[in-house]
Coordinates of C-alpha atoms in Angstrom, one line a residue:
M215 CA -203.3 191.8 132.3
L216 CA -201.5 193.0 129.2
S217 CA -199.0 195.9 129.1
D218 CA -196.9 197.1 126.2
D219 CA -194.4 199.4 128.0
P220 CA -190.7 198.3 128.1
L221 CA -189.2 197.6 131.5
P222 CA -186.7 200.3 132.5
V223 CA -183.9 197.6 132.9
A224 CA -184.0 196.8 129.2
Q225 CA -181.0 198.5 127.7
C226 CA -180.3 196.8 124.4
P227 CA -182.7 196.8 121.4
L228 CA -183.2 193.0 121.5
L229 CA -184.3 193.1 125.2
M230 CA -186.5 196.0 124.5
A231 CA -188.2 194.2 121.7
L232 CA -188.7 191.2 123.9
Y233 CA -190.3 193.2 126.7
R234 CA -192.5 195.0 124.2
G235 CA -194.2 191.8 123.5
K236 CA -197.6 191.2 125.0
R237 CA -197.1 189.0 128.1
R238 CA -199.1 188.8 131.3
R239 CA -197.7 190.6 134.3
N240 CA -199.2 190.4 137.8
A241 CA -200.0 193.3 140.0
A242 CA -196.8 192.9 142.1
E243 CA -194.6 193.3 139.1
L244 CA -196.6 196.4 137.9
L245 CA -196.1 197.9 141.4
V246 CA -192.3 197.4 141.2
R247 CA -192.3 199.0 137.7
R248 CA -194.4 201.9 139.0
S249 CA -191.9 202.7 141.8
M250 CA -188.9 202.6 139.4
D251 CA -190.4 204.6 136.5
S252 CA -190.5 208.4 136.7
R253 CA -189.8 209.3 133.1
E254 CA -193.1 211.0 132.4
A255 CA -196.0 212.6 134.3
G256 CA -198.6 210.2 133.0
T257 CA -196.8 207.0 133.7
L258 CA -197.8 206.6 137.3
L259 CA -201.5 207.1 136.6
R260 CA -201.3 204.7 133.6
H261 CA -199.7 202.0 135.7
N262 CA -202.3 202.5 138.4
M263 CA -205.1 202.1 135.9
N264 CA -203.4 199.0 134.5
I265 CA -203.3 197.5 138.0
L266 CA -207.0 198.3 138.5
R267 CA -208.0 196.8 135.2
G268 CA -206.1 193.6 136.1
I269 CA -207.8 193.4 139.5
L270 CA -211.2 194.1 137.9
L271 CA -210.8 191.2 135.5
Q272 CA -209.5 188.6 138.1
D273 CA -211.6 185.5 138.5
N274 CA -212.1 186.0 142.2
R275 CA -213.8 189.4 141.6
K276 CA -217.4 190.2 140.7
F277 CA -219.9 193.1 140.7
V278 CA -222.6 192.9 143.3
K279 CA -225.5 195.2 144.0
V280 CA -224.8 197.2 147.1
W281 CA -227.3 200.1 147.1
T282 CA -230.6 201.3 145.8
K283 CA -232.3 204.7 146.3
T284 CA -235.5 206.2 144.8
S285 CA -236.4 209.8 144.1
K286 CA -239.2 211.9 142.8
S287 CA -236.9 214.0 140.8
P288 CA -234.2 213.1 138.1
I289 CA -231.0 211.5 139.4
M290 CA -227.7 212.5 138.0
Y291 CA -224.3 210.8 138.1
E292 CA -220.9 212.5 137.5
N293 CA -217.4 211.4 138.3
G294 CA -218.1 209.2 141.3
N295 CA -220.9 211.3 142.7
I296 CA -224.7 210.7 142.6
Y297 CA -226.9 213.8 142.8
F298 CA -230.5 213.8 144.1
E299 CA -233.1 216.6 144.6
N300 CA -231.8 218.7 141.8
Y301 CA -228.2 218.6 142.8
L302 CA -228.9 219.5 146.5
N303 CA -228.2 216.0 147.9
C304 CA -224.9 214.4 146.9
Y305 CA -223.7 210.8 147.6
S306 CA -220.1 209.6 146.9
C307 CA -219.5 206.2 145.3
L308 CA -215.8 206.0 146.4
H309 CA -216.6 203.6 149.3
T310 CA -218.0 200.1 149.4
E311 CA -221.4 201.6 149.2
P312 CA -222.5 205.2 148.6
R313 CA -222.2 207.7 151.4
N314 CA -223.8 211.1 151.8
L315 CA -221.3 213.8 151.1
Y316 CA -223.6 216.8 151.8
K317 CA -227.2 218.0 151.6
L318 CA -227.9 221.6 150.8
P319 CA -230.9 223.6 152.0
K320 CA -233.9 223.6 149.6
R321 CA -233.9 226.4 147.1
S322 CA -236.8 228.6 145.9
K323 CA -238.2 228.2 142.4
Q324 CA -236.2 231.3 141.3
E325 CA -232.9 229.8 142.7
K326 CA -233.5 226.3 141.2
I327 CA -230.4 224.8 139.7
E328 CA -230.9 224.4 136.0
D329 CA -227.7 222.7 134.9
V330 CA -224.2 221.8 136.2
L331 CA -220.7 221.0 135.1
L332 CA -218.0 219.3 137.2
C333 CA -214.6 221.0 137.1
Q334 CA -211.2 219.4 137.9
S335 CA -208.3 221.6 138.9
P336 CA -205.4 221.8 136.4
L337 CA -202.1 220.1 137.5
E338 CA -199.8 222.5 135.6
K339 CA -201.1 225.8 137.1
T340 CA -200.6 227.5 140.4
L341 CA -203.9 229.2 141.3
S342 CA -204.5 232.1 143.7
S343 CA -206.9 230.2 146.1
P344 CA -206.3 226.7 147.7
S345 CA -210.0 225.9 146.9
D346 CA -209.2 226.4 143.2
H347 CA -207.1 223.2 143.3
K348 CA -210.0 221.0 144.4
P349 CA -212.9 219.7 142.3
S350 CA -215.8 222.1 142.0
I351 CA -219.3 222.3 140.5
L352 CA -220.4 225.0 138.2
A353 CA -224.2 225.5 138.9
L354 CA -226.5 227.6 136.8
T355 CA -229.6 228.9 138.6
A356 CA -233.0 229.9 137.2
S357 CA -232.3 233.5 138.3
N358 CA -229.2 233.8 136.0
W359 CA -226.6 233.2 138.7
L360 CA -223.5 231.1 138.1
Y361 CA -222.2 229.5 141.3
R362 CA -219.0 227.6 141.9
L363 CA -219.5 225.1 144.6
S364 CA -217.1 222.7 146.3
A365 CA -217.7 219.2 144.9
D366 CA -216.9 217.7 148.3
T367 CA -219.0 219.9 150.6
G368 CA -221.3 221.9 148.5
E369 CA -219.8 225.1 150.0
E370 CA -220.2 228.3 147.9
L371 CA -216.8 229.3 146.6
Q372 CA -217.8 232.0 144.0
K373 CA -220.8 233.4 142.3
V374 CA -221.3 235.5 139.2
Y375 CA -224.4 237.3 138.0
L376 CA -224.8 236.7 134.2
S377 CA -227.3 239.2 132.8
P378 CA -230.7 240.8 133.3
K379 CA -231.4 240.9 129.5
C380 CA -231.8 237.2 128.6
K381 CA -232.6 233.9 130.3
F382 CA -229.6 231.5 130.5
K383 CA -230.5 227.8 130.8
Y384 CA -227.8 225.3 129.6
L385 CA -224.1 224.6 130.4
F386 CA -221.8 222.9 127.9
W387 CA -218.0 222.4 127.5
N388 CA -216.3 224.0 124.6
D389 CA -212.9 222.6 125.5
S390 CA -213.2 220.2 128.4
Q391 CA -211.9 221.6 131.7
E392 CA -210.6 224.6 129.8
T393 CA -213.5 226.7 128.5
F394 CA -217.3 226.4 128.8
F395 CA -220.3 228.2 127.5
I396 CA -223.8 229.0 128.8
K397 CA -226.6 229.1 126.3
S398 CA -229.7 231.2 126.7
I399 CA -233.2 230.2 125.6
Q400 CA -234.1 231.3 122.1
T401 CA -236.0 234.6 121.8
K402 CA -239.3 234.2 119.9
E403 CA -241.9 236.7 118.8
T404 CA -245.2 236.6 120.5
P405 CA -248.4 236.4 118.4
L406 CA -249.1 240.1 119.2
E407 CA -245.6 241.0 118.1
R408 CA -245.9 239.1 114.9
Q409 CA -249.3 240.8 114.2
A410 CA -247.7 244.2 114.8
G411 CA -244.7 243.3 112.6
I412 CA -242.2 243.5 115.4
S413 CA -239.2 241.3 114.8
H414 CA -236.3 240.5 117.2
N415 CA -232.8 240.8 115.7
F416 CA -231.2 238.8 118.5
M417 CA -232.2 235.2 118.8
M418 CA -229.8 233.7 121.4
H419 CA -226.9 234.6 123.6
L420 CA -223.8 232.6 124.5
A421 CA -221.7 233.4 127.6
I422 CA -218.2 232.0 127.3
F423 CA -215.9 231.5 130.4
H424 CA -212.4 230.2 131.2
V425 CA -212.4 227.6 134.0
S426 CA -209.2 228.0 136.0
P427 CA -209.5 230.7 137.3
L428 CA -213.1 231.4 136.5
Q429 CA -213.1 234.4 134.2
P430 CA -215.5 235.5 131.4
V431 CA -214.4 235.8 127.8
G432 CA -217.7 237.5 127.2
I433 CA -221.2 237.3 125.8
L434 CA -221.8 236.6 122.1
E435 CA -225.0 237.7 120.4
I436 CA -226.5 235.3 117.8
S437 CA -228.3 237.7 115.6
K438 CA -230.3 237.4 112.3
K439 CA -228.0 240.1 110.8
A440 CA -224.9 237.9 111.3
F441 CA -226.3 234.4 110.9
G442 CA -229.5 234.8 108.9
N443 CA -233.1 233.7 109.6
G444 CA -234.2 230.2 110.7
V445 CA -231.5 229.5 113.4
V446 CA -232.6 226.5 115.4
D447 CA -229.6 225.9 117.7
V448 CA -226.0 227.0 118.3
V449 CA -223.2 224.9 119.8
L450 CA -219.6 225.8 120.6
S451 CA -217.3 222.8 120.5
Q452 CA -213.5 222.7 120.2
S453 CA -213.5 226.3 119.0
L454 CA -216.0 225.6 116.3
L455 CA -219.3 227.5 116.3
A456 CA -221.9 225.2 114.8
V457 CA -225.2 226.8 113.8
T458 CA -228.2 224.6 112.7
Y459 CA -231.1 225.9 110.6
R460 CA -234.7 225.0 110.0
N461 CA -233.8 224.0 106.4
K462 CA -231.7 221.2 107.8
S463 CA -228.4 222.8 107.1
V464 CA -225.4 223.1 109.5
K465 CA -222.8 225.8 109.2
M466 CA -219.6 226.0 111.1
Y467 CA -217.5 229.1 111.9
S468 CA -214.2 229.7 113.6
W469 CA -214.6 230.9 117.2
E470 CA -211.0 232.2 117.2
H471 CA -211.8 234.4 114.1
I472 CA -214.9 235.7 115.8
Q473 CA -212.9 236.6 118.9
Q474 CA -210.1 238.3 117.0
M475 CA -212.4 240.4 114.8
Y476 CA -215.3 241.3 117.1
L477 CA -214.2 241.2 120.8
T478 CA -214.7 244.9 121.8
E479 CA -213.4 244.7 125.4
K480 CA -211.5 242.2 127.6
L481 CA -213.4 241.5 130.8
S482 CA -212.3 240.5 134.3
L483 CA -214.6 239.5 137.2
G484 CA -214.7 242.1 140.0
K485 CA -213.2 244.8 137.7
P486 CA -215.1 247.8 136.1
S487 CA -216.2 247.7 132.5
A488 CA -216.8 250.6 130.2
L489 CA -219.6 248.6 128.5
L490 CA -221.4 248.6 131.9
G491 CA -220.8 252.3 132.6
N492 CA -217.8 251.4 134.8
H493 CA -219.9 249.1 136.9
T494 CA -218.3 245.9 138.2
V495 CA -218.3 242.8 135.9
G496 CA -220.4 239.9 137.4
D497 CA -222.2 242.0 140.0
M498 CA -226.0 242.2 140.4
P499 CA -227.8 243.8 138.5
F500 CA -225.3 244.4 135.7
G501 CA -223.8 241.0 135.1
I502 CA -221.6 240.3 132.1
P503 CA -221.8 242.8 129.2
V504 CA -222.3 241.9 125.5
N505 CA -218.7 242.4 124.2
I506 CA -218.8 240.3 121.1
Q507 CA -221.1 241.7 118.4
I508 CA -220.7 240.5 114.8
T509 CA -221.0 243.5 112.5
G510 CA -219.7 242.0 109.3
S511 CA -220.0 238.8 107.3
L512 CA -218.4 235.6 108.7
P513 CA -216.5 233.1 106.5
V514 CA -218.2 229.7 106.6
L515 CA -215.6 227.0 107.3
F516 CA -218.0 224.1 106.5
E517 CA -221.6 223.6 105.5
V518 CA -223.7 220.5 105.0
S519 CA -227.4 219.6 104.7
C520 CA -228.4 216.7 106.8
F521 CA -231.3 214.8 108.3
D522 CA -232.2 215.9 111.8
S523 CA -229.4 218.4 111.8
G524 CA -227.0 215.7 113.0
V525 CA -223.3 215.8 111.9
H526 CA -220.3 214.3 113.6
V527 CA -216.7 215.5 112.9
G528 CA -213.6 213.5 113.9
G529 CA -211.3 210.7 112.7
H530 CA -207.7 210.5 111.5
P531 CA -207.5 212.2 109.0
W532 CA -210.5 214.5 109.6
H533 CA -213.9 213.2 108.3
Y534 CA -217.5 214.0 109.0
I535 CA -220.5 211.6 109.3
Y536 CA -224.1 212.7 108.3
T537 CA -227.3 211.4 106.9
P538 CA -228.5 213.3 103.8
P539 CA -231.9 215.0 104.2
Q540 CA -233.6 213.2 101.3
K541 CA -236.1 210.4 102.2
T542 CA -234.2 207.9 100.0
H543 CA -231.2 208.2 102.3
R544 CA -233.0 207.6 105.5
G545 CA -231.2 204.9 107.5
T546 CA -227.8 205.4 105.8
H547 CA -224.8 207.2 107.2
H548 CA -222.3 208.9 104.8
I549 CA -218.7 209.3 105.8
R550 CA -216.8 212.0 103.8
S551 CA -213.5 213.8 104.0
L552 CA -213.7 217.2 105.8
R553 CA -211.0 218.6 103.5
D554 CA -212.8 218.3 100.2
G555 CA -216.0 216.4 100.8
T556 CA -214.8 213.2 99.0
M557 CA -216.8 210.1 99.9
A558 CA -214.7 207.5 101.6
I559 CA -214.5 204.0 100.1
N560 CA -217.2 202.0 101.9
G561 CA -218.3 205.4 103.2
I562 CA -222.0 204.5 103.1
Q563 CA -222.9 202.5 106.2
N564 CA -226.4 201.0 106.5
M565 CA -227.4 198.3 109.0
D566 CA -230.8 197.8 107.3
C567 CA -232.5 197.2 110.6
C568 CA -236.2 197.2 111.3
S569 CA -236.6 198.6 114.8
L570 CA -238.4 201.3 116.8
E571 CA -235.1 202.9 117.7
S572 CA -232.9 203.7 114.7
D573 CA -229.3 202.7 114.6
S574 CA -226.8 205.3 115.7
I575 CA -223.2 206.2 114.6
L576 CA -220.5 208.4 116.2
F577 CA -216.8 208.8 116.5
H578 CA -215.3 206.7 119.3
P579 CA -214.8 208.7 122.5
D580 CA -211.4 207.2 123.0
D581 CA -209.8 209.7 120.6
S582 CA -208.6 206.9 118.3
G583 CA -210.4 208.3 115.3
R584 CA -212.5 205.1 115.1
I585 CA -216.2 205.0 114.5
I586 CA -218.9 203.1 116.6
H587 CA -222.0 202.0 114.5
F588 CA -224.6 200.8 117.0
G589 CA -227.7 198.8 116.2
P590 CA -230.1 196.3 117.9
T591 CA -228.2 193.2 116.8
T592 CA -224.8 194.5 115.7
I593 CA -222.1 196.9 117.0
N594 CA -219.5 197.6 114.4
V595 CA -216.2 199.4 115.3
L596 CA -214.8 201.0 112.1
R597 CA -211.5 202.6 111.2
I598 CA -210.7 205.2 108.6
R599 CA -207.6 204.3 106.7
G600 CA -206.0 207.1 104.7
E601 CA -203.1 209.5 104.5
L602 CA -203.3 213.1 105.6
D603 CA -201.9 214.7 102.4
S604 CA -203.0 212.0 99.9
S605 CA -205.2 212.8 96.9
S606 CA -206.7 209.3 97.1
P607 CA -209.9 208.8 99.0
S608 CA -209.8 207.2 102.5
E609 CA -211.3 203.8 103.1
V610 CA -213.6 202.7 105.9
V611 CA -212.6 199.3 107.2
E612 CA -214.0 197.1 110.0
D613 CA -211.9 197.0 113.1
F614 CA -214.1 194.4 114.8
S615 CA -217.8 193.6 115.2
M616 CA -220.0 192.4 118.0
Q617 CA -223.1 190.4 117.1
I618 CA -226.2 189.1 118.8
K619 CA -226.7 185.5 118.0
R620 CA -230.3 184.8 117.4
K621 CA -232.3 181.9 116.1
S622 CA -233.4 182.0 112.5
P623 CA -236.5 184.1 112.1
T624 CA -239.8 182.3 111.5
P625 CA -241.0 182.7 107.9
D626 CA -243.7 185.3 107.0
V627 CA -245.8 182.5 105.5
T628 CA -246.3 179.1 107.0
V629 CA -248.3 176.0 105.9
T630 CA -250.3 174.1 108.5
S631 CA -250.5 170.2 108.5
S632 CA -253.9 170.6 106.8
G633 CA -252.4 172.6 103.9
R634 CA -253.8 175.9 105.0
T635 CA -251.5 178.9 104.3
V636 CA -251.1 181.3 107.3
K637 CA -249.5 184.7 106.8
K638 CA -248.1 186.7 109.7
R639 CA -249.8 190.1 110.1
F640 CA -246.8 191.7 111.7
N641 CA -243.0 191.1 111.5
Q642 CA -241.0 191.0 114.7
L643 CA -238.9 194.1 115.2
D644 CA -235.1 193.8 115.6
D645 CA -235.3 195.5 119.0
D646 CA -238.3 193.6 120.2
P647 CA -238.0 193.4 124.1
C648 CA -238.8 189.7 123.9
Q649 CA -235.5 188.8 122.3
E650 CA -231.8 189.5 123.0
T651 CA -230.9 193.0 122.0
F652 CA -228.1 195.5 122.3
R653 CA -229.4 198.6 124.2
M654 CA -226.4 200.8 124.8
V655 CA -222.6 200.9 124.9
V656 CA -220.5 202.9 127.4
Y657 CA -216.8 203.6 127.2
E658 CA -214.6 203.6 130.4
N659 CA -211.6 205.6 129.3
E660 CA -209.4 205.1 132.3
I661 CA -209.3 201.3 132.1
D662 CA -210.1 201.1 128.4
L663 CA -213.1 198.9 128.5
L664 CA -216.5 198.9 126.8
A665 CA -219.6 198.3 128.8
V666 CA -222.3 196.8 126.5
V667 CA -225.8 196.5 127.8
I668 CA -227.8 193.5 126.4
T669 CA -231.5 192.9 127.3
N670 CA -233.6 189.8 126.9
G671 CA -237.3 189.3 127.7
V672 CA -237.5 186.0 129.6
D673 CA -241.1 184.9 130.4
G674 CA -242.3 188.4 129.8
E675 CA -239.8 189.9 132.2
G676 CA -237.0 192.2 130.9
R677 CA -233.6 191.2 132.1
A678 CA -230.3 193.1 131.4
Q679 CA -226.7 192.0 131.4
V680 CA -223.7 194.4 131.3
Q681 CA -220.8 192.8 129.3
L682 CA -217.3 194.3 129.9
R683 CA -215.5 194.0 126.5
D684 CA -212.1 194.7 125.3
N685 CA -212.0 198.1 123.5
H686 CA -209.6 196.8 120.8
S687 CA -211.1 193.4 120.0
G688 CA -214.7 193.3 121.4
Q689 CA -213.7 190.2 123.4
I690 CA -215.9 189.7 126.5
W691 CA -213.9 189.9 129.7
R692 CA -216.7 189.9 132.3
A693 CA -220.5 189.7 132.3
V694 CA -222.6 191.3 135.1
D695 CA -226.3 190.4 135.4
L696 CA -228.4 193.2 136.8
E697 CA -230.7 192.1 139.5
E698 CA -233.5 194.6 138.8
L699 CA -235.9 194.2 135.9
W700 CA -235.3 196.2 132.8
D701 CA -238.5 197.7 131.4
E702 CA -238.0 199.0 127.9
T703 CA -241.1 201.3 128.2
F704 CA -239.1 203.5 130.6
Q705 CA -235.9 205.5 130.2
H706 CA -232.6 204.0 131.4
E707 CA -229.0 205.3 131.9
L708 CA -225.9 203.3 132.7
F709 CA -222.6 204.6 134.0
F710 CA -219.4 202.5 134.2
D711 CA -216.7 204.2 136.3
R712 CA -213.7 202.1 137.3
D713 CA -215.0 199.7 140.0
T714 CA -218.6 201.0 139.9
I715 CA -221.6 200.4 137.7
V716 CA -224.6 202.8 138.2
H717 CA -228.0 202.1 136.7
V718 CA -230.5 204.9 136.7
E719 CA -234.1 204.2 135.6
Q720 CA -237.3 206.1 135.4
K721 CA -240.5 204.4 136.5
N722 CA -243.5 206.5 135.7
A723 CA -243.0 209.7 137.8
N724 CA -240.3 208.2 140.0
F725 CA -236.6 207.6 139.5
C726 CA -234.5 204.8 140.9
C727 CA -230.7 204.4 141.2
H728 CA -229.0 201.0 141.6
V729 CA -225.2 200.8 142.4
Y730 CA -223.0 197.8 141.8
K731 CA -219.5 197.6 143.2
L732 CA -216.5 195.3 142.6
V733 CA -216.0 192.8 145.5
T734 CA -213.8 189.9 146.3
I735 CA -215.4 186.4 146.2
K736 CA -214.5 184.5 149.3
K737 CA -213.7 180.8 148.6

């Protein structure tokens, strides 16, 4: 495998330059380097992942199917664990084949788990409880309880009652492993209330928490007075509050500004709160009080109108991607500078594909600032080239491209041997299941590989192949043929996690999980 780090024995600039060159090193050499190098905290893990990547790509290794399990309820995968029966039954994928970690008792409908987040303990903090240093699951129940459970045993470590006033349903990260928020369902007027002219000012609530230790920041009211009418959804991400409206506009606000201006009381679990009449925060039936009420006008950091309320922010320097709401722009993606809205050179990306599923575009999850533009026959990885303080527009350039090689399409009009003209009634779609098609792409951040799923209908049977490709060139390093059929009429999810590939599919009302593990081929 390739490694760019200089060896610690290199003392002079010439030797360091030589060692920085890309040359192949075996696992034994990397192990020696790992034992010698203690210059930074991340070095050891990085070398471990380099070794794992090298092992994964060796010729005597292959992925084989080791396990299959069906379920009548949705199957979830998260960080090496597979969850069945609505998170009550957990299997670990760390072994040669999945093993049952724990199985919790069945819950009533009121105690049903609605959503979960997996938490990892911070390395730089000393926490009060030993259990805080182990992975845990944040589980939100239908009865508005937030539980913290051990990820290894399912044991209850902590529980917090949220509120009796609104129904919380969704868990999301604001800043991964640092802060998260819980979103309530939207309050809507009933037909009788509309007839009586009764209108609700509060449309939604967000409960925001710190993770380690688990402590509430508070509950924010999303009101018509503060945000106007027509609010469809609210998301908190990287300290930006993004609000989408029925008129297809998206407005973004500073979460830090909202906290500084409108936080009325700091809260602590297990301590009394004046907003609760000195009752304890997090206890039943009082929960967490509403301590963030916006009473003035908020400055809008950013606003854009876009199709399907979809806007992505990222890149180096900062840019945003969106599709204008006008019909003439459907199928195109515009890339503009976040600073002043200037369109980037080559900033309009259009694959011009004819398919049931439209192409998609997003910023690469590897934090490189690149862009992945994904279609049925092409995957383009793009880069934004520009200077932070330059007045000149940035330019979108292609980093690399992955293509499906297909035979030339048959003409719409053909002439038979007798001279009769025959015109096709329907054109074949780019994502037709009968031909080779890109279906999804998954990024494995720890070993820096892309897992690209390609399907091909052979003799009417859908087959799928997972291609492990280099994240910086698109080169195919390994191809894994999935044993099970791939039916495009059903939903599919694929997870690539170090030495494990997990394929979850839905078949009518049932779900099925297939696990592939990396093994050594015996010669």
